[in-house]
Amino acid sequence: MRHPSLPAVAVLALLSAAGPAGPAHAAAYGTPTIKLSAAYLSGSVGGTGDPVVTVTVAQSGADASALTVTASRSSRSTVAATTDVHVTGTGADRTVAVTARSRGYTDLTLKVAGAGGGTATATLHYAASPAVRHSADARYLTGASDASAAVDAGGGYLIVADDEDNTLRLYDGAVSGAPVRTWDLDGALGADKEVDIEGAARVGDTVYWTGSLGNNKDGVYKPDRNTVFTTTVSGSGAATRLSFGTAGHRLRDDLVAWDEANGDRYGFAAATADGQAPKRIDGFNVEGLEFAPGSATTAYVGFRAPLAPPRNDGKALLVPVTNMDRVARGAEAAFGTPVELDLGGLSVRDLRRNDQGRYLILAGSWAAEDNSAPYALYSWDGIAGHRPVKVLDLPTADAGGWESVVSVPDPTAAGARVQLLTDDGAADLYGDGTDAKDLTHPEWRKSRTTWFTLD
């Protein structure tokens, strides 16, 4: 029995309702999306544990595990090629790491490919700094480039000051990357400009921080630099928290008055006069702070300048402030007998004491802003009249200047290791003539921390 034919119009209507030929689910996929946790990333040639970025991908109608992420283009493959981009992970969040080939910049195109043939791209702006010595023991602290003082926060974490701002940053010293936490102290300090933090010392849960106390590089007095302040630490490691304590703003004036009252021995009055740059052999510039043996009130203030006397074979100067706990609350400073140390014509860039009362002194030139002059580590027992002993000559061929000692091991123990920081603010990290402090993106600004074994 034959069925009656359908009218042609009815057939067309049925076909239209059924939709086009092909899989019915194809139109259900949306356009893939790709998002970077940061659009800028820095690395280093030969670096260990360089910073990474997280890539988040998605596509409606598809499981994230079905999406693939690759590098599809490099604008400068001599810096990093697409094959130098390593993507790990299988879910919505993937980790992207880059191995640097050479110093410079490149834009890396990251592509996500989704179900149904859809794709999307994002650009990662990458900068690579040159190889350094001891690279296996080096890590890069990003977000700022002028690391100037640091204290141990426990568990491998450290609190770092930068002399270009009034922000303290907590880093995991075991890895390269951005700070875990930051504390902007502009408001607490009432500061209009940077304090120029150059020294730090911890006593229990209190950290004392000092500005450089000197004029700026143009010889102009900036009151915010005449600051000593405290923070209180709670917790440790990644759980470290800081709260602002107190501040004093007269230590510079008291040092000048003390020196004048004692025969103008160190020339502080002339060195702080208007028009006098601080970093001169006869200048006035503080860069170190640490407490005296067995004391929580007497602190050694270490001078980058002057040398005593101000000549190439002069000695490094420490001035004991015997009531630093009160100075940080605004009291007039009281002073002990100054200590002059033979550091081979170098001055104090930092000093740090351990629980056994042993000190490490980071010594460098009063003049150098980078590693163009010698740097060395000296061990000292903290006793005036006892000569420091050189324990290590530091490498000087890499960018940045050695600036801070994080903590001090027992220097006599076999295999003892010390962690140092560089100030890279004046370094041309990426070969384009730009000082690191002037780089636009915080991910590209960085300082370096390196572990050294003491012989």
XYZ file of C-alpha atoms in Angstrom:
455
model
C 0.000 0.000 0.000
C 1.495 3.285 -1.069
C 1.519 6.296 1.266
C 0.357 9.528 -0.168
C 3.129 11.977 -1.085
C 3.697 15.016 1.091
C 3.458 18.362 -0.536
C 6.892 19.909 -1.324
C 6.233 22.800 1.053
C 5.656 20.404 3.932
C 8.900 18.571 3.187
C 10.868 21.833 3.287
C 9.255 22.782 6.590
C 10.252 19.492 8.182
C 13.855 19.823 6.956
C 14.080 23.366 8.322
C 12.831 22.268 11.726
C 15.375 19.462 11.834
C 18.259 21.918 11.338
C 21.372 21.549 9.181
C 23.053 18.252 8.694
C 25.930 17.342 11.058
C 26.337 16.726 14.782
C 23.563 18.299 16.767
C 25.943 19.319 19.616
C 28.479 21.307 17.553
C 26.760 24.663 17.996
C 26.739 24.225 21.804
C 30.430 25.138 22.234
C 31.266 28.725 23.099
C 34.422 30.612 22.214
C 37.371 29.604 24.436
C 38.771 32.180 26.853
C 42.284 32.604 28.212
C 43.323 34.887 31.064
C 46.789 35.502 32.570
C 47.380 36.084 36.273
C 49.907 38.719 35.141
C 50.650 40.069 31.689
C 54.324 40.687 32.541
C 56.946 38.198 33.652
C 60.689 38.292 34.265
C 63.259 35.532 34.236
C 67.003 35.091 34.072
C 69.425 33.223 31.857
C 70.406 30.046 33.662
C 68.051 30.876 36.517
C 66.698 28.380 39.041
C 63.051 28.619 40.059
C 62.214 31.697 38.000
C 58.772 33.297 38.462
C 55.787 31.772 36.681
C 52.304 32.916 35.656
C 48.979 31.152 35.897
C 46.810 30.816 32.817
C 43.083 30.279 33.356
C 41.155 28.780 30.438
C 37.494 27.997 29.893
C 34.969 27.152 27.183
C 31.244 26.808 27.621
C 30.044 23.355 26.711
C 33.500 21.782 27.143
C 35.438 20.434 30.092
C 38.560 22.486 30.883
C 40.688 19.348 30.701
C 39.864 19.091 26.982
C 41.507 22.455 26.257
C 45.144 22.734 25.219
C 47.488 25.669 25.885
C 50.596 26.272 23.809
C 52.939 29.113 22.887
C 52.272 29.941 19.250
C 54.632 32.880 18.668
C 57.660 34.722 20.072
C 58.498 38.230 18.896
C 62.189 37.614 19.652
C 63.083 33.949 19.725
C 66.704 34.699 20.631
C 65.422 35.728 24.074
C 62.895 32.900 24.421
C 61.409 30.756 21.661
C 58.030 29.028 21.709
C 59.827 25.807 22.614
C 61.142 27.536 25.760
C 57.617 28.004 27.105
C 56.543 25.163 29.388
C 52.870 24.671 30.290
C 51.883 22.287 33.069
C 48.521 21.306 34.519
C 45.331 19.890 33.000
C 42.467 21.790 34.592
C 41.179 25.317 34.259
C 44.401 26.720 35.735
C 47.722 25.999 34.024
C 51.202 27.103 35.057
C 53.429 28.758 32.478
C 57.211 28.881 32.937
C 59.753 30.309 30.517
C 63.405 29.337 30.055
C 65.467 32.330 28.984
C 68.003 32.001 26.168
C 69.509 35.484 26.327
C 69.069 38.907 27.881
C 66.295 41.123 26.534
C 62.565 41.318 25.896
C 60.068 39.258 23.915
C 56.290 39.057 23.571
C 55.023 35.497 23.813
C 51.645 34.599 22.330
C 49.810 31.941 24.340
C 46.984 30.125 22.563
C 44.165 28.014 23.931
C 42.537 25.535 21.547
C 39.088 24.337 22.447
C 36.423 21.919 21.289
C 34.883 22.526 17.916
C 38.025 24.213 16.598
C 37.710 27.451 18.592
C 40.842 29.312 19.737
C 41.825 32.398 21.713
C 45.160 34.077 22.499
C 46.801 36.233 25.141
C 50.168 38.014 25.153
C 52.775 37.527 27.868
C 55.394 40.295 27.942
C 58.626 38.635 29.036
C 61.966 40.122 30.134
C 65.154 38.129 30.774
C 68.126 39.348 32.809
C 71.641 37.979 32.205
C 73.199 34.956 33.830
C 74.844 35.477 37.221
C 77.411 33.596 39.232
C 76.060 31.181 41.849
C 72.820 31.029 39.846
C 71.737 27.758 41.468
C 71.711 29.540 44.833
C 70.130 32.773 43.556
C 66.476 33.811 43.625
C 64.815 37.008 42.399
C 62.448 39.074 44.535
C 60.140 40.939 42.177
C 57.963 43.994 42.680
C 60.828 46.317 43.651
C 64.480 46.610 42.662
C 66.179 48.609 45.431
C 66.329 46.104 48.293
C 68.163 47.936 51.059
C 67.579 46.098 54.354
C 66.109 42.780 55.430
C 65.378 40.658 58.494
C 64.636 36.980 58.887
C 60.938 36.161 59.360
C 61.454 32.433 59.950
C 60.755 29.421 57.789
C 62.848 30.772 54.932
C 60.803 33.977 54.657
C 62.271 37.456 54.892
C 60.969 40.996 55.343
C 62.604 43.358 52.874
C 62.745 47.167 52.738
C 63.314 49.163 49.559
C 65.044 52.549 49.645
C 62.768 53.991 46.942
C 59.503 53.673 48.915
C 58.142 53.100 52.413
C 56.703 49.655 51.772
C 57.896 46.528 53.567
C 57.538 43.273 51.648
C 57.400 39.661 52.823
C 59.012 37.137 50.472
C 59.483 33.394 50.383
C 63.242 33.300 50.031
C 63.214 29.794 48.562
C 61.544 30.820 45.294
C 61.622 33.700 42.851
C 58.549 35.853 42.549
C 56.332 38.542 43.968
C 55.931 39.367 47.659
C 53.555 37.232 49.693
C 52.381 40.298 51.597
C 53.121 44.032 51.673
C 52.755 46.839 54.210
C 52.655 50.434 52.950
C 53.794 52.646 55.840
C 53.447 56.076 54.199
C 50.446 56.980 56.327
C 51.832 55.585 59.580
C 55.104 57.438 59.075
C 53.427 60.634 57.910
C 55.999 60.685 55.129
C 55.735 62.709 51.939
C 58.856 61.101 50.438
C 60.780 57.898 50.933
C 62.498 57.416 54.306
C 65.387 55.870 52.336
C 65.400 52.815 54.600
C 68.945 51.454 54.760
C 69.288 49.440 57.976
C 67.255 47.014 60.063
C 67.747 45.055 63.270
C 65.395 42.684 65.071
C 65.109 42.266 68.841
C 62.474 39.698 69.741
C 59.282 40.734 67.992
C 60.437 44.323 67.381
C 62.216 45.348 64.203
C 64.079 48.677 64.177
C 64.456 50.407 60.807
C 66.582 53.439 60.029
C 66.689 55.846 57.151
C 70.016 56.854 55.625
C 69.904 60.112 57.692
C 71.937 61.883 54.987
C 71.110 64.418 52.305
C 69.793 63.172 48.988
C 72.143 62.651 46.041
C 71.788 66.322 45.088
C 72.882 67.459 48.535
C 69.392 68.505 49.639
C 68.157 67.701 53.133
C 64.966 65.640 53.102
C 63.400 65.441 56.580
C 61.754 62.058 55.957
C 65.211 60.468 55.763
C 65.883 61.510 59.362
C 63.715 58.664 60.660
C 64.116 55.671 62.938
C 60.978 53.584 63.391
C 59.812 50.204 64.642
C 57.424 47.494 63.551
C 56.072 44.636 65.636
C 56.130 41.122 64.197
C 53.509 38.493 64.907
C 53.574 35.001 63.487
C 56.349 33.688 61.286
C 57.003 32.413 57.802
C 54.080 32.830 55.412
C 51.876 33.783 58.380
C 54.053 36.777 59.321
C 52.168 39.978 60.119
C 53.547 43.457 60.837
C 52.106 46.374 62.731
C 53.598 49.837 62.932
C 55.144 50.812 66.247
C 56.734 54.219 66.870
C 59.055 56.651 65.104
C 61.672 59.244 65.986
C 63.006 61.997 63.763
C 66.101 63.470 65.412
C 68.958 60.949 65.276
C 70.744 62.850 62.487
C 70.656 66.080 64.510
C 71.846 64.326 67.648
C 74.757 62.701 65.795
C 75.878 66.065 64.421
C 75.641 67.693 67.859
C 77.530 64.811 69.503
C 80.331 64.994 66.923
C 80.645 68.774 67.303
C 80.786 68.394 71.086
C 83.667 65.939 70.670
C 85.930 68.061 68.510
C 84.223 67.519 65.167
C 86.172 64.273 64.851
C 84.159 62.891 61.934
C 83.071 66.115 60.249
C 79.340 65.388 60.501
C 78.332 69.051 60.494
C 80.152 69.805 57.246
C 78.968 66.556 55.658
C 75.317 67.363 56.331
C 75.510 70.965 55.144
C 73.312 72.075 52.282
C 74.762 71.034 48.941
C 76.835 68.136 50.326
C 76.205 64.779 48.646
C 76.073 61.925 51.168
C 78.146 59.295 49.373
C 81.587 60.847 49.625
C 84.618 59.574 51.444
C 83.985 62.411 53.933
C 80.194 62.295 53.573
C 77.381 61.285 55.916
C 75.356 58.188 55.071
C 74.058 55.380 57.300
C 73.582 51.878 55.881
C 73.860 49.436 58.789
C 72.045 48.815 62.055
C 72.490 46.034 64.606
C 72.408 45.695 68.369
C 75.514 45.359 70.513
C 76.422 42.022 72.123
C 73.865 41.017 74.747
C 71.923 44.279 74.465
C 68.379 45.158 73.432
C 68.944 48.910 73.821
C 72.442 49.716 72.503
C 72.619 49.571 68.723
C 75.541 50.050 66.386
C 74.825 52.564 63.621
C 77.030 51.612 60.666
C 78.250 54.293 58.264
C 78.824 53.946 54.547
C 80.387 57.388 54.768
C 82.604 58.787 56.135
C 85.685 56.647 56.443
C 87.769 57.473 59.499
C 89.922 59.277 58.594
C 88.479 60.152 55.167
C 91.149 58.595 52.961
C 91.454 55.369 50.973
C 92.982 53.422 53.869
C 90.475 54.834 56.376
C 88.479 52.632 58.732
C 84.772 51.859 58.783
C 82.764 53.649 61.451
C 80.206 52.341 63.954
C 78.587 54.711 66.444
C 76.816 53.048 69.405
C 73.433 54.561 70.257
C 72.892 53.429 73.837
C 69.152 54.137 74.036
C 67.890 53.098 70.617
C 64.637 51.841 72.132
C 63.891 55.416 73.222
C 65.297 57.062 70.102
C 62.664 55.169 68.104
C 60.066 56.916 70.261
C 61.481 60.385 69.637
C 63.910 60.758 72.554
C 67.299 62.442 72.330
C 70.024 59.938 71.476
C 72.819 59.006 73.872
C 76.090 57.699 72.473
C 78.876 55.363 73.474
C 82.476 55.273 72.316
C 82.700 55.041 68.529
C 84.186 51.903 66.994
C 86.555 52.062 64.028
C 87.052 48.826 62.097
C 89.735 47.929 59.585
C 87.840 46.585 56.575
C 90.641 47.130 54.095
C 89.473 50.605 53.105
C 85.853 49.504 52.685
C 82.894 50.811 54.664
C 79.772 49.286 56.229
C 76.983 48.314 53.859
C 75.259 46.128 56.476
C 75.973 44.198 59.647
C 74.078 41.381 61.321
C 74.487 39.514 64.629
C 73.523 35.925 65.422
C 72.332 34.426 68.711
C 75.921 33.597 69.705
C 76.936 37.257 69.448
C 78.932 36.777 66.252
C 78.634 39.413 63.541
C 78.929 39.405 59.792
C 79.779 42.751 58.244
C 78.989 43.333 54.596
C 81.725 45.696 53.442
C 81.768 47.722 50.247
C 82.962 50.949 48.737
C 81.563 54.223 50.030
C 81.142 55.264 46.389
C 79.961 52.309 44.286
C 76.281 51.943 43.408
C 76.951 48.622 41.710
C 79.569 45.888 41.803
C 82.274 47.967 40.149
C 84.326 47.969 43.376
C 85.241 45.203 45.843
C 82.759 43.732 48.307
C 83.610 41.336 51.121
C 82.178 39.659 54.203
C 83.951 40.037 57.519
C 83.393 38.129 60.740
C 83.602 40.084 64.009
C 83.038 39.291 67.672
C 81.422 42.653 68.440
C 84.193 43.803 70.747
C 85.737 47.207 70.097
C 89.449 46.882 69.466
C 89.124 43.364 68.049
C 89.898 43.233 64.368
C 87.325 41.765 61.947
C 88.432 38.792 59.845
C 87.627 38.534 56.154
C 85.715 35.328 55.443
C 84.627 35.820 51.832
C 85.312 37.991 48.799
C 82.017 38.534 46.982
C 81.613 38.319 43.199
C 81.558 41.705 41.504
C 80.952 40.922 37.833
C 77.146 40.771 37.993
C 74.532 43.519 38.034
C 73.555 45.168 41.296
C 75.421 45.963 44.495
C 75.565 43.751 47.601
C 73.396 45.493 50.153
C 72.037 43.382 52.995
C 72.703 40.377 55.235
C 69.506 38.495 56.102
C 70.775 36.314 58.953
C 74.052 35.017 60.348
C 74.928 31.346 60.831
C 77.720 30.165 63.076
C 80.663 31.254 60.899
C 82.865 28.557 62.409
C 80.534 25.678 61.485
C 81.449 23.599 58.454
C 79.245 24.413 55.466
C 77.682 27.461 57.123
C 75.610 29.449 54.622
C 74.625 33.110 54.611
C 71.912 34.821 52.577
C 72.706 38.200 50.991
C 70.616 40.659 48.976
C 71.534 42.989 46.137
C 70.196 46.432 45.379
C 69.592 46.315 41.617
C 67.950 49.716 41.287
C 70.759 51.235 39.209
C 71.312 48.093 37.125
C 70.459 47.766 33.438
C 68.940 44.310 33.802
C 67.564 43.824 30.303
C 70.087 45.570 28.064
C 68.008 48.571 26.980
C 69.789 51.170 29.124
C 66.920 51.500 31.624
C 67.717 51.442 35.345
C 65.685 48.754 37.079
C 64.102 51.302 39.417
C 62.677 53.117 36.361
C 61.053 50.080 34.752
C 57.327 50.564 34.218
C 56.120 47.160 35.340
C 56.725 45.846 38.878
C 57.042 42.286 37.579
C 60.212 43.379 35.773
C 61.713 45.212 38.767
C 63.649 42.822 40.988
C 66.466 42.317 43.455
C 68.519 39.184 43.890
C 69.065 37.033 46.952
C 71.985 34.585 46.965
C 73.218 31.981 49.409
C 76.971 31.729 49.982
C 78.895 29.049 51.826
C 81.419 30.450 54.269
C 84.838 28.827 53.950
